[in-house]
Each structure stands twice: as C-alpha cells, then as structure tokens.
Amino acid sequence: MISLRTYVHIDSLQPQVAAYMATVSQGFLPKPGDSCLWLEVAPGLAIHRLTDIALKASPVHLGQMVVERAFGSMVIHHRDQASVSEAADVLLHHMGTHEAARQKCRVAWQEIIRGINPDHAVLINRQNRKGSMVLAGQSIFILETEPAGYVIYAANEAEKASNITLCEAHAVGAFGRLTLAGREGDIDAAARAAIAAVERLNRNAT
C-alpha cells in the first residue's frame, strides 16, 4: 500500500522558487510561471512506478526524483496547468486515493529573527549555497515542516505576498526547511502568507 505524504499542486512557480528548484533539479529545469506538482510517498521505491505513470499520462517534465530509505518524492512541471492536473489525477487514481488523504503538515518550528548579526548572516550564507544571501541587518523567517515537501508551497505563497529573498527551501528528507530574508515588514508579511498556506493545505487533508 502506498501512503500519500505530500501532495501539493502549485499553480504558478514564482521566480525565486523556480530558480532555487533549478539549482537542485536533477532533471528538466522548471521555469517561472510553470505549474508544478510535488509528490512524496512511502515506501520510497514506489516513486519509480508513479514517475513512469505520470510521464506516460501527459507531456509533463520530470524536474526531480529522490528515492530515500523511507520516502520517495518527485516533481513534475509544465507550462500548461491542465497537463500537470491530468498527470496528478492519473496518479491519484492509480494509488486508489484522493488529495484529501495526504498527510497533514506539521509546523515543527517557526520564528522571525530581526536585525540579523553579521556573524550569523555569514554562517547562514556559508551553509546555504543554493539560494540567495542573507545581508547583515535584515530580518529572517525560518520554518520547518513535516513532511518536507510542503515548504515549497509555503515559499511560493510567501514570494507572491511579499518582497523577500529566498535563501533556502530544502524540501526532501524527514523535515523541510525554509529561510527567507528581507526588511522587517516584508518578512512579517511573508511569514503570515507561509503559515496561511500551510493552514489551507491542512483544511483539505484528513
């Protein structure tokens, strides 16, 4: 039996989120404006069959496929939302499940740190080589979710809502981690949007 952990359909990838995903993509690179489906299941090896089904069901592109010991995840994307929706529907039908059966998102940690110290900023930047840099004096918002894939949706909604810098959106593994930087007011707005996004997902999950 395949367990649906993360199921997130993003209507339009924002520029920074698309660029960050491209830095870690193992397959076809997503572009801003693409529609995207992020799927994570257990057990991990089941993702191979699901990837095969999705790619044969519609003309979507495979951006990433990660097979871990316990979980497997994949990202498909396409400029045409209908193509992504078609692949998503076929996947759910094959698994005999529905979108609301996805695991709820648990916020393991959230925090805003204001006026970041220069030493702290340097260490964050050295650890996060795939996103943009935190500048000394900026505020940062950090978010940790379980399952991991939900941070991509949170990041995308935050970027829609506010003028922020995306530093990290690590969305594989046991937990997802998001780091955003910017002016204090922008970070406050982004944090509200990210948490609201998670709450919307949970309202449509069993």
PDB file of C-alpha atoms in Angstrom:
ATOM      1  CA  MET A   1       0.000   0.000   0.000  1.00  0.00           C
ATOM      2  CA  ILE A   2       1.294   3.435  -0.973  1.00  0.00           C
ATOM      3  CA  SER A   3       0.938   6.180   1.616  1.00  0.00           C
ATOM      4  CA  LEU A   4       0.469   9.730   0.326  1.00  0.00           C
ATOM      5  CA  ARG A   5       2.676  12.016   2.403  1.00  0.00           C
ATOM      6  CA  THR A   6       2.957  15.220   0.370  1.00  0.00           C
ATOM      7  CA  TYR A   7       0.669  16.250  -2.466  1.00  0.00           C
ATOM      8  CA  VAL A   8       0.962  19.904  -3.494  1.00  0.00           C
ATOM      9  CA  HIS A   9      -0.210  21.361  -6.801  1.00  0.00           C
ATOM     10  CA  ILE A  10       1.311  24.828  -7.348  1.00  0.00           C
ATOM     11  CA  ASP A  11      -0.474  26.924  -9.949  1.00  0.00           C
ATOM     12  CA  SER A  12       2.425  29.184 -10.933  1.00  0.00           C
ATOM     13  CA  LEU A  13       6.023  28.934  -9.712  1.00  0.00           C
ATOM     14  CA  GLN A  14       7.358  32.296  -8.580  1.00  0.00           C
ATOM     15  CA  PRO A  15      10.732  33.433  -9.991  1.00  0.00           C
ATOM     16  CA  GLN A  16      12.871  32.789  -6.899  1.00  0.00           C
ATOM     17  CA  VAL A  17      11.232  29.457  -6.081  1.00  0.00           C
ATOM     18  CA  ALA A  18      11.666  28.276  -9.673  1.00  0.00           C
ATOM     19  CA  ALA A  19      15.307  29.389  -9.669  1.00  0.00           C
ATOM     20  CA  TYR A  20      16.005  27.657  -6.352  1.00  0.00           C
ATOM     21  CA  MET A  21      14.380  24.430  -7.561  1.00  0.00           C
ATOM     22  CA  ALA A  22      16.547  24.606 -10.680  1.00  0.00           C
ATOM     23  CA  THR A  23      19.732  24.683  -8.579  1.00  0.00           C
ATOM     24  CA  VAL A  24      18.879  21.284  -7.072  1.00  0.00           C
ATOM     25  CA  SER A  25      16.996  19.782 -10.022  1.00  0.00           C
ATOM     26  CA  GLN A  26      18.318  16.508 -11.393  1.00  0.00           C
ATOM     27  CA  GLY A  27      16.095  16.611 -14.452  1.00  0.00           C
ATOM     28  CA  PHE A  28      14.330  19.192 -16.607  1.00  0.00           C
ATOM     29  CA  LEU A  29      14.618  22.667 -15.117  1.00  0.00           C
ATOM     30  CA  PRO A  30      11.429  24.453 -14.041  1.00  0.00           C
ATOM     31  CA  LYS A  31      10.776  27.994 -15.184  1.00  0.00           C
ATOM     32  CA  PRO A  32       8.871  30.853 -13.552  1.00  0.00           C
ATOM     33  CA  GLY A  33       5.186  30.524 -14.337  1.00  0.00           C
ATOM     34  CA  ASP A  34       5.260  26.736 -14.674  1.00  0.00           C
ATOM     35  CA  SER A  35       2.595  24.726 -12.929  1.00  0.00           C
ATOM     36  CA  CYS A  36       4.095  22.119 -10.610  1.00  0.00           C
ATOM     37  CA  LEU A  37       3.146  19.012  -8.633  1.00  0.00           C
ATOM     38  CA  TRP A  38       5.256  17.958  -5.640  1.00  0.00           C
ATOM     39  CA  LEU A  39       4.540  14.391  -4.560  1.00  0.00           C
ATOM     40  CA  GLU A  40       6.048  12.353  -1.727  1.00  0.00           C
ATOM     41  CA  VAL A  41       5.037   8.799  -0.868  1.00  0.00           C
ATOM     42  CA  ALA A  42       6.018   5.885   1.323  1.00  0.00           C
ATOM     43  CA  PRO A  43       7.584   3.432   0.710  1.00  0.00           C
ATOM     44  CA  GLY A  44      10.359   5.163  -1.206  1.00  0.00           C
ATOM     45  CA  LEU A  45      10.752   2.755  -4.113  1.00  0.00           C
ATOM     46  CA  ALA A  46       7.110   3.223  -5.131  1.00  0.00           C
ATOM     47  CA  ILE A  47       8.100   6.567  -6.635  1.00  0.00           C
ATOM     48  CA  HIS A  48       9.628   4.827  -9.673  1.00  0.00           C
ATOM     49  CA  ARG A  49       6.291   3.366 -10.776  1.00  0.00           C
ATOM     50  CA  LEU A  50       4.488   6.634 -10.069  1.00  0.00           C
ATOM     51  CA  THR A  51       7.046   8.594 -12.073  1.00  0.00           C
ATOM     52  CA  ASP A  52       6.573   6.240 -15.005  1.00  0.00           C
ATOM     53  CA  ILE A  53       2.800   6.630 -14.831  1.00  0.00           C
ATOM     54  CA  ALA A  54       2.919  10.434 -14.661  1.00  0.00           C
ATOM     55  CA  LEU A  55       5.302  10.814 -17.604  1.00  0.00           C
ATOM     56  CA  LYS A  56       3.199   8.498 -19.768  1.00  0.00           C
ATOM     57  CA  ALA A  57      -0.079  10.152 -18.788  1.00  0.00           C
ATOM     58  CA  SER A  58       0.692  13.682 -20.015  1.00  0.00           C
ATOM     59  CA  PRO A  59       3.524  15.785 -21.526  1.00  0.00           C
ATOM     60  CA  VAL A  60       4.870  16.926 -18.137  1.00  0.00           C
ATOM     61  CA  HIS A  61       8.587  17.272 -17.432  1.00  0.00           C
ATOM     62  CA  LEU A  62      10.356  15.489 -14.586  1.00  0.00           C
ATOM     63  CA  GLY A  63      12.248  18.047 -12.531  1.00  0.00           C
ATOM     64  CA  GLN A  64      13.377  15.811  -9.699  1.00  0.00           C
ATOM     65  CA  MET A  65      13.075  12.299  -8.333  1.00  0.00           C
ATOM     66  CA  VAL A  66      14.550  11.369  -4.948  1.00  0.00           C
ATOM     67  CA  VAL A  67      14.452   7.842  -3.531  1.00  0.00           C
ATOM     68  CA  GLU A  68      15.216   7.621   0.164  1.00  0.00           C
ATOM     69  CA  ARG A  69      15.067   4.683   2.555  1.00  0.00           C
ATOM     70  CA  ALA A  70      11.579   5.503   3.824  1.00  0.00           C
ATOM     71  CA  PHE A  71      10.190   8.059   1.374  1.00  0.00           C
ATOM     72  CA  GLY A  72      10.258   8.802  -2.332  1.00  0.00           C
ATOM     73  CA  SER A  73       9.476  12.158  -3.930  1.00  0.00           C
ATOM     74  CA  MET A  74       9.124  13.581  -7.399  1.00  0.00           C
ATOM     75  CA  VAL A  75       8.454  16.943  -9.001  1.00  0.00           C
ATOM     76  CA  ILE A  76       6.710  17.281 -12.332  1.00  0.00           C
ATOM     77  CA  HIS A  77       6.065  20.592 -14.064  1.00  0.00           C
ATOM     78  CA  HIS A  78       4.736  22.087 -17.275  1.00  0.00           C
ATOM     79  CA  ARG A  79       3.745  25.496 -18.618  1.00  0.00           C
ATOM     80  CA  ASP A  80       0.202  24.161 -19.121  1.00  0.00           C
ATOM     81  CA  GLN A  81      -1.633  23.671 -15.814  1.00  0.00           C
ATOM     82  CA  ALA A  82      -4.018  21.201 -17.417  1.00  0.00           C
ATOM     83  CA  SER A  83      -1.130  18.847 -18.248  1.00  0.00           C
ATOM     84  CA  VAL A  84       0.003  18.795 -14.615  1.00  0.00           C
ATOM     85  CA  SER A  85      -3.577  18.316 -13.398  1.00  0.00           C
ATOM     86  CA  GLU A  86      -4.056  15.407 -15.798  1.00  0.00           C
ATOM     87  CA  ALA A  87      -0.941  13.638 -14.530  1.00  0.00           C
ATOM     88  CA  ALA A  88      -1.959  14.317 -10.925  1.00  0.00           C
ATOM     89  CA  ASP A  89      -5.415  12.817 -11.438  1.00  0.00           C
ATOM     90  CA  VAL A  90      -3.950   9.696 -13.013  1.00  0.00           C
ATOM     91  CA  LEU A  91      -1.532   9.274 -10.108  1.00  0.00           C
ATOM     92  CA  LEU A  92      -4.267   9.548  -7.505  1.00  0.00           C
ATOM     93  CA  HIS A  93      -6.410   7.059  -9.416  1.00  0.00           C
ATOM     94  CA  HIS A  94      -3.542   4.565  -9.614  1.00  0.00           C
ATOM     95  CA  MET A  95      -2.952   4.830  -5.857  1.00  0.00           C
ATOM     96  CA  GLY A  96      -6.670   4.489  -5.162  1.00  0.00           C
ATOM     97  CA  THR A  97      -6.659   7.637  -3.092  1.00  0.00           C
ATOM     98  CA  HIS A  98      -7.557  11.317  -3.234  1.00  0.00           C
ATOM     99  CA  GLU A  99      -5.944  14.664  -2.483  1.00  0.00           C
ATOM    100  CA  ALA A 100      -7.531  14.950   0.969  1.00  0.00           C
ATOM    101  CA  ALA A 101      -5.780  11.724   2.020  1.00  0.00           C
ATOM    102  CA  ARG A 102      -2.403  13.480   2.060  1.00  0.00           C
ATOM    103  CA  GLN A 103      -0.654  13.762   5.389  1.00  0.00           C
ATOM    104  CA  LYS A 104      -1.321  16.970   7.256  1.00  0.00           C
ATOM    105  CA  CYS A 105       1.532  19.430   7.508  1.00  0.00           C
ATOM    106  CA  ARG A 106       3.003  19.803  10.964  1.00  0.00           C
ATOM    107  CA  VAL A 107       4.881  23.013  11.643  1.00  0.00           C
ATOM    108  CA  ALA A 108       7.845  21.804  13.687  1.00  0.00           C
ATOM    109  CA  TRP A 109       9.345  25.286  14.067  1.00  0.00           C
ATOM    110  CA  GLN A 110       8.680  28.867  13.012  1.00  0.00           C
ATOM    111  CA  GLU A 111      10.467  32.013  14.068  1.00  0.00           C
ATOM    112  CA  ILE A 112      11.308  35.541  12.967  1.00  0.00           C
ATOM    113  CA  ILE A 113      14.732  36.898  13.913  1.00  0.00           C
ATOM    114  CA  ARG A 114      15.067  40.632  13.473  1.00  0.00           C
ATOM    115  CA  GLY A 115      18.212  42.583  12.613  1.00  0.00           C
ATOM    116  CA  ILE A 116      20.462  39.609  11.953  1.00  0.00           C
ATOM    117  CA  ASN A 117      24.019  39.889  13.262  1.00  0.00           C
ATOM    118  CA  PRO A 118      26.792  39.972  10.599  1.00  0.00           C
ATOM    119  CA  ASP A 119      28.496  36.847  12.000  1.00  0.00           C
ATOM    120  CA  HIS A 120      25.197  34.982  11.964  1.00  0.00           C
ATOM    121  CA  ALA A 121      24.491  36.069   8.386  1.00  0.00           C
ATOM    122  CA  VAL A 122      27.897  34.825   7.200  1.00  0.00           C
ATOM    123  CA  LEU A 123      27.358  31.378   8.696  1.00  0.00           C
ATOM    124  CA  ILE A 124      23.874  31.074   7.191  1.00  0.00           C
ATOM    125  CA  ASN A 125      25.241  32.026   3.781  1.00  0.00           C
ATOM    126  CA  ARG A 126      28.086  29.513   4.009  1.00  0.00           C
ATOM    127  CA  GLN A 127      25.628  26.743   4.836  1.00  0.00           C
ATOM    128  CA  ASN A 128      23.082  27.638   2.158  1.00  0.00           C
ATOM    129  CA  ARG A 129      24.918  27.700  -1.174  1.00  0.00           C
ATOM    130  CA  LYS A 130      21.904  27.184  -3.458  1.00  0.00           C
ATOM    131  CA  GLY A 131      19.805  30.239  -2.602  1.00  0.00           C
ATOM    132  CA  SER A 132      20.381  33.953  -2.166  1.00  0.00           C
ATOM    133  CA  MET A 133      22.357  35.510   0.677  1.00  0.00           C
ATOM    134  CA  VAL A 134      21.179  36.986   3.951  1.00  0.00           C
ATOM    135  CA  LEU A 135      22.533  40.503   4.493  1.00  0.00           C
ATOM    136  CA  ALA A 136      23.522  41.789   7.915  1.00  0.00           C
ATOM    137  CA  GLY A 137      20.752  43.836   9.487  1.00  0.00           C
ATOM    138  CA  GLN A 138      17.956  42.081   7.603  1.00  0.00           C
ATOM    139  CA  SER A 139      15.256  40.074   9.339  1.00  0.00           C
ATOM    140  CA  ILE A 140      14.808  36.378   8.605  1.00  0.00           C
ATOM    141  CA  PHE A 141      11.887  33.975   8.815  1.00  0.00           C
ATOM    142  CA  ILE A 142      12.639  30.299   9.379  1.00  0.00           C
ATOM    143  CA  LEU A 143      10.110  27.497   9.013  1.00  0.00           C
ATOM    144  CA  GLU A 144      10.406  23.751   9.472  1.00  0.00           C
ATOM    145  CA  THR A 145       7.660  21.392   8.275  1.00  0.00           C
ATOM    146  CA  GLU A 146       6.878  17.706   8.298  1.00  0.00           C
ATOM    147  CA  PRO A 147       6.572  16.291   5.663  1.00  0.00           C
ATOM    148  CA  ALA A 148       9.345  18.183   3.906  1.00  0.00           C
ATOM    149  CA  GLY A 149       7.732  18.972   0.556  1.00  0.00           C
ATOM    150  CA  TYR A 150       5.233  21.434   1.975  1.00  0.00           C
ATOM    151  CA  VAL A 151       7.908  24.125   2.379  1.00  0.00           C
ATOM    152  CA  ILE A 152       7.899  24.649  -1.404  1.00  0.00           C
ATOM    153  CA  TYR A 153       4.251  25.658  -1.331  1.00  0.00           C
ATOM    154  CA  ALA A 154       4.863  27.878   1.703  1.00  0.00           C
ATOM    155  CA  ALA A 155       7.827  29.522  -0.044  1.00  0.00           C
ATOM    156  CA  ASN A 156       5.857  30.100  -3.240  1.00  0.00           C
ATOM    157  CA  GLU A 157       2.965  31.744  -1.393  1.00  0.00           C
ATOM    158  CA  ALA A 158       5.361  33.869   0.656  1.00  0.00           C
ATOM    159  CA  GLU A 159       7.056  35.130  -2.506  1.00  0.00           C
ATOM    160  CA  LYS A 160       3.672  36.000  -4.005  1.00  0.00           C
ATOM    161  CA  ALA A 161       2.778  38.019  -0.929  1.00  0.00           C
ATOM    162  CA  SER A 162       5.939  39.962  -0.188  1.00  0.00           C
ATOM    163  CA  ASN A 163       9.236  41.336  -1.480  1.00  0.00           C
ATOM    164  CA  ILE A 164      11.595  38.856   0.181  1.00  0.00           C
ATOM    165  CA  THR A 165      14.797  36.978  -0.622  1.00  0.00           C
ATOM    166  CA  LEU A 166      14.667  33.190  -0.760  1.00  0.00           C
ATOM    167  CA  CYS A 167      17.737  31.760   0.956  1.00  0.00           C
ATOM    168  CA  GLU A 168      16.748  28.129   1.480  1.00  0.00           C
ATOM    169  CA  ALA A 169      13.831  25.839   0.610  1.00  0.00           C
ATOM    170  CA  HIS A 170      15.091  22.359   1.447  1.00  0.00           C
ATOM    171  CA  ALA A 171      12.162  20.055   0.666  1.00  0.00           C
ATOM    172  CA  VAL A 172      13.452  16.478   0.906  1.00  0.00           C
ATOM    173  CA  GLY A 173      14.192  14.322   3.925  1.00  0.00           C
ATOM    174  CA  ALA A 174      12.309  13.987   7.172  1.00  0.00           C
ATOM    175  CA  PHE A 175      11.763  17.748   7.558  1.00  0.00           C
ATOM    176  CA  GLY A 176      11.559  20.667   5.164  1.00  0.00           C
ATOM    177  CA  ARG A 177      13.360  23.907   5.964  1.00  0.00           C
ATOM    178  CA  LEU A 178      12.643  27.374   4.659  1.00  0.00           C
ATOM    179  CA  THR A 179      14.702  30.534   5.219  1.00  0.00           C
ATOM    180  CA  LEU A 180      13.557  33.917   3.934  1.00  0.00           C
ATOM    181  CA  ALA A 181      15.311  37.262   4.381  1.00  0.00           C
ATOM    182  CA  GLY A 182      14.296  40.868   3.885  1.00  0.00           C
ATOM    183  CA  ARG A 183      13.120  44.060   5.514  1.00  0.00           C
ATOM    184  CA  GLU A 184      11.208  43.624   8.747  1.00  0.00           C
ATOM    185  CA  GLY A 185       7.780  44.484   7.358  1.00  0.00           C
ATOM    186  CA  ASP A 186       8.277  42.291   4.288  1.00  0.00           C
ATOM    187  CA  ILE A 187       9.327  39.348   6.452  1.00  0.00           C
ATOM    188  CA  ASP A 188       6.273  39.766   8.674  1.00  0.00           C
ATOM    189  CA  ALA A 189       4.019  39.648   5.602  1.00  0.00           C
ATOM    190  CA  ALA A 190       5.872  36.660   4.157  1.00  0.00           C
ATOM    191  CA  ALA A 191       5.619  34.731   7.428  1.00  0.00           C
ATOM    192  CA  ARG A 192       1.874  35.312   7.582  1.00  0.00           C
ATOM    193  CA  ALA A 193       1.492  34.121   3.993  1.00  0.00           C
ATOM    194  CA  ALA A 194       3.599  30.999   4.558  1.00  0.00           C
ATOM    195  CA  ILE A 195       1.679  29.938   7.670  1.00  0.00           C
ATOM    196  CA  ALA A 196      -1.656  30.697   5.996  1.00  0.00           C
ATOM    197  CA  ALA A 197      -0.594  28.477   3.092  1.00  0.00           C
ATOM    198  CA  VAL A 198       0.096  25.567   5.434  1.00  0.00           C
ATOM    199  CA  GLU A 199      -3.245  26.083   7.162  1.00  0.00           C
ATOM    200  CA  ARG A 200      -5.064  25.991   3.813  1.00  0.00           C
ATOM    201  CA  LEU A 201      -3.427  22.677   2.988  1.00  0.00           C
ATOM    202  CA  ASN A 202      -4.465  21.230   6.325  1.00  0.00           C
ATOM    203  CA  ARG A 203      -8.090  22.262   5.901  1.00  0.00           C
ATOM    204  CA  ASN A 204      -8.223  19.915   2.906  1.00  0.00           C
ATOM    205  CA  ALA A 205      -6.485  16.926   4.491  1.00  0.00           C
ATOM    206  CA  THR A 206      -7.771  14.074   6.605  1.00  0.00           C
TER     207      THR A 206
END
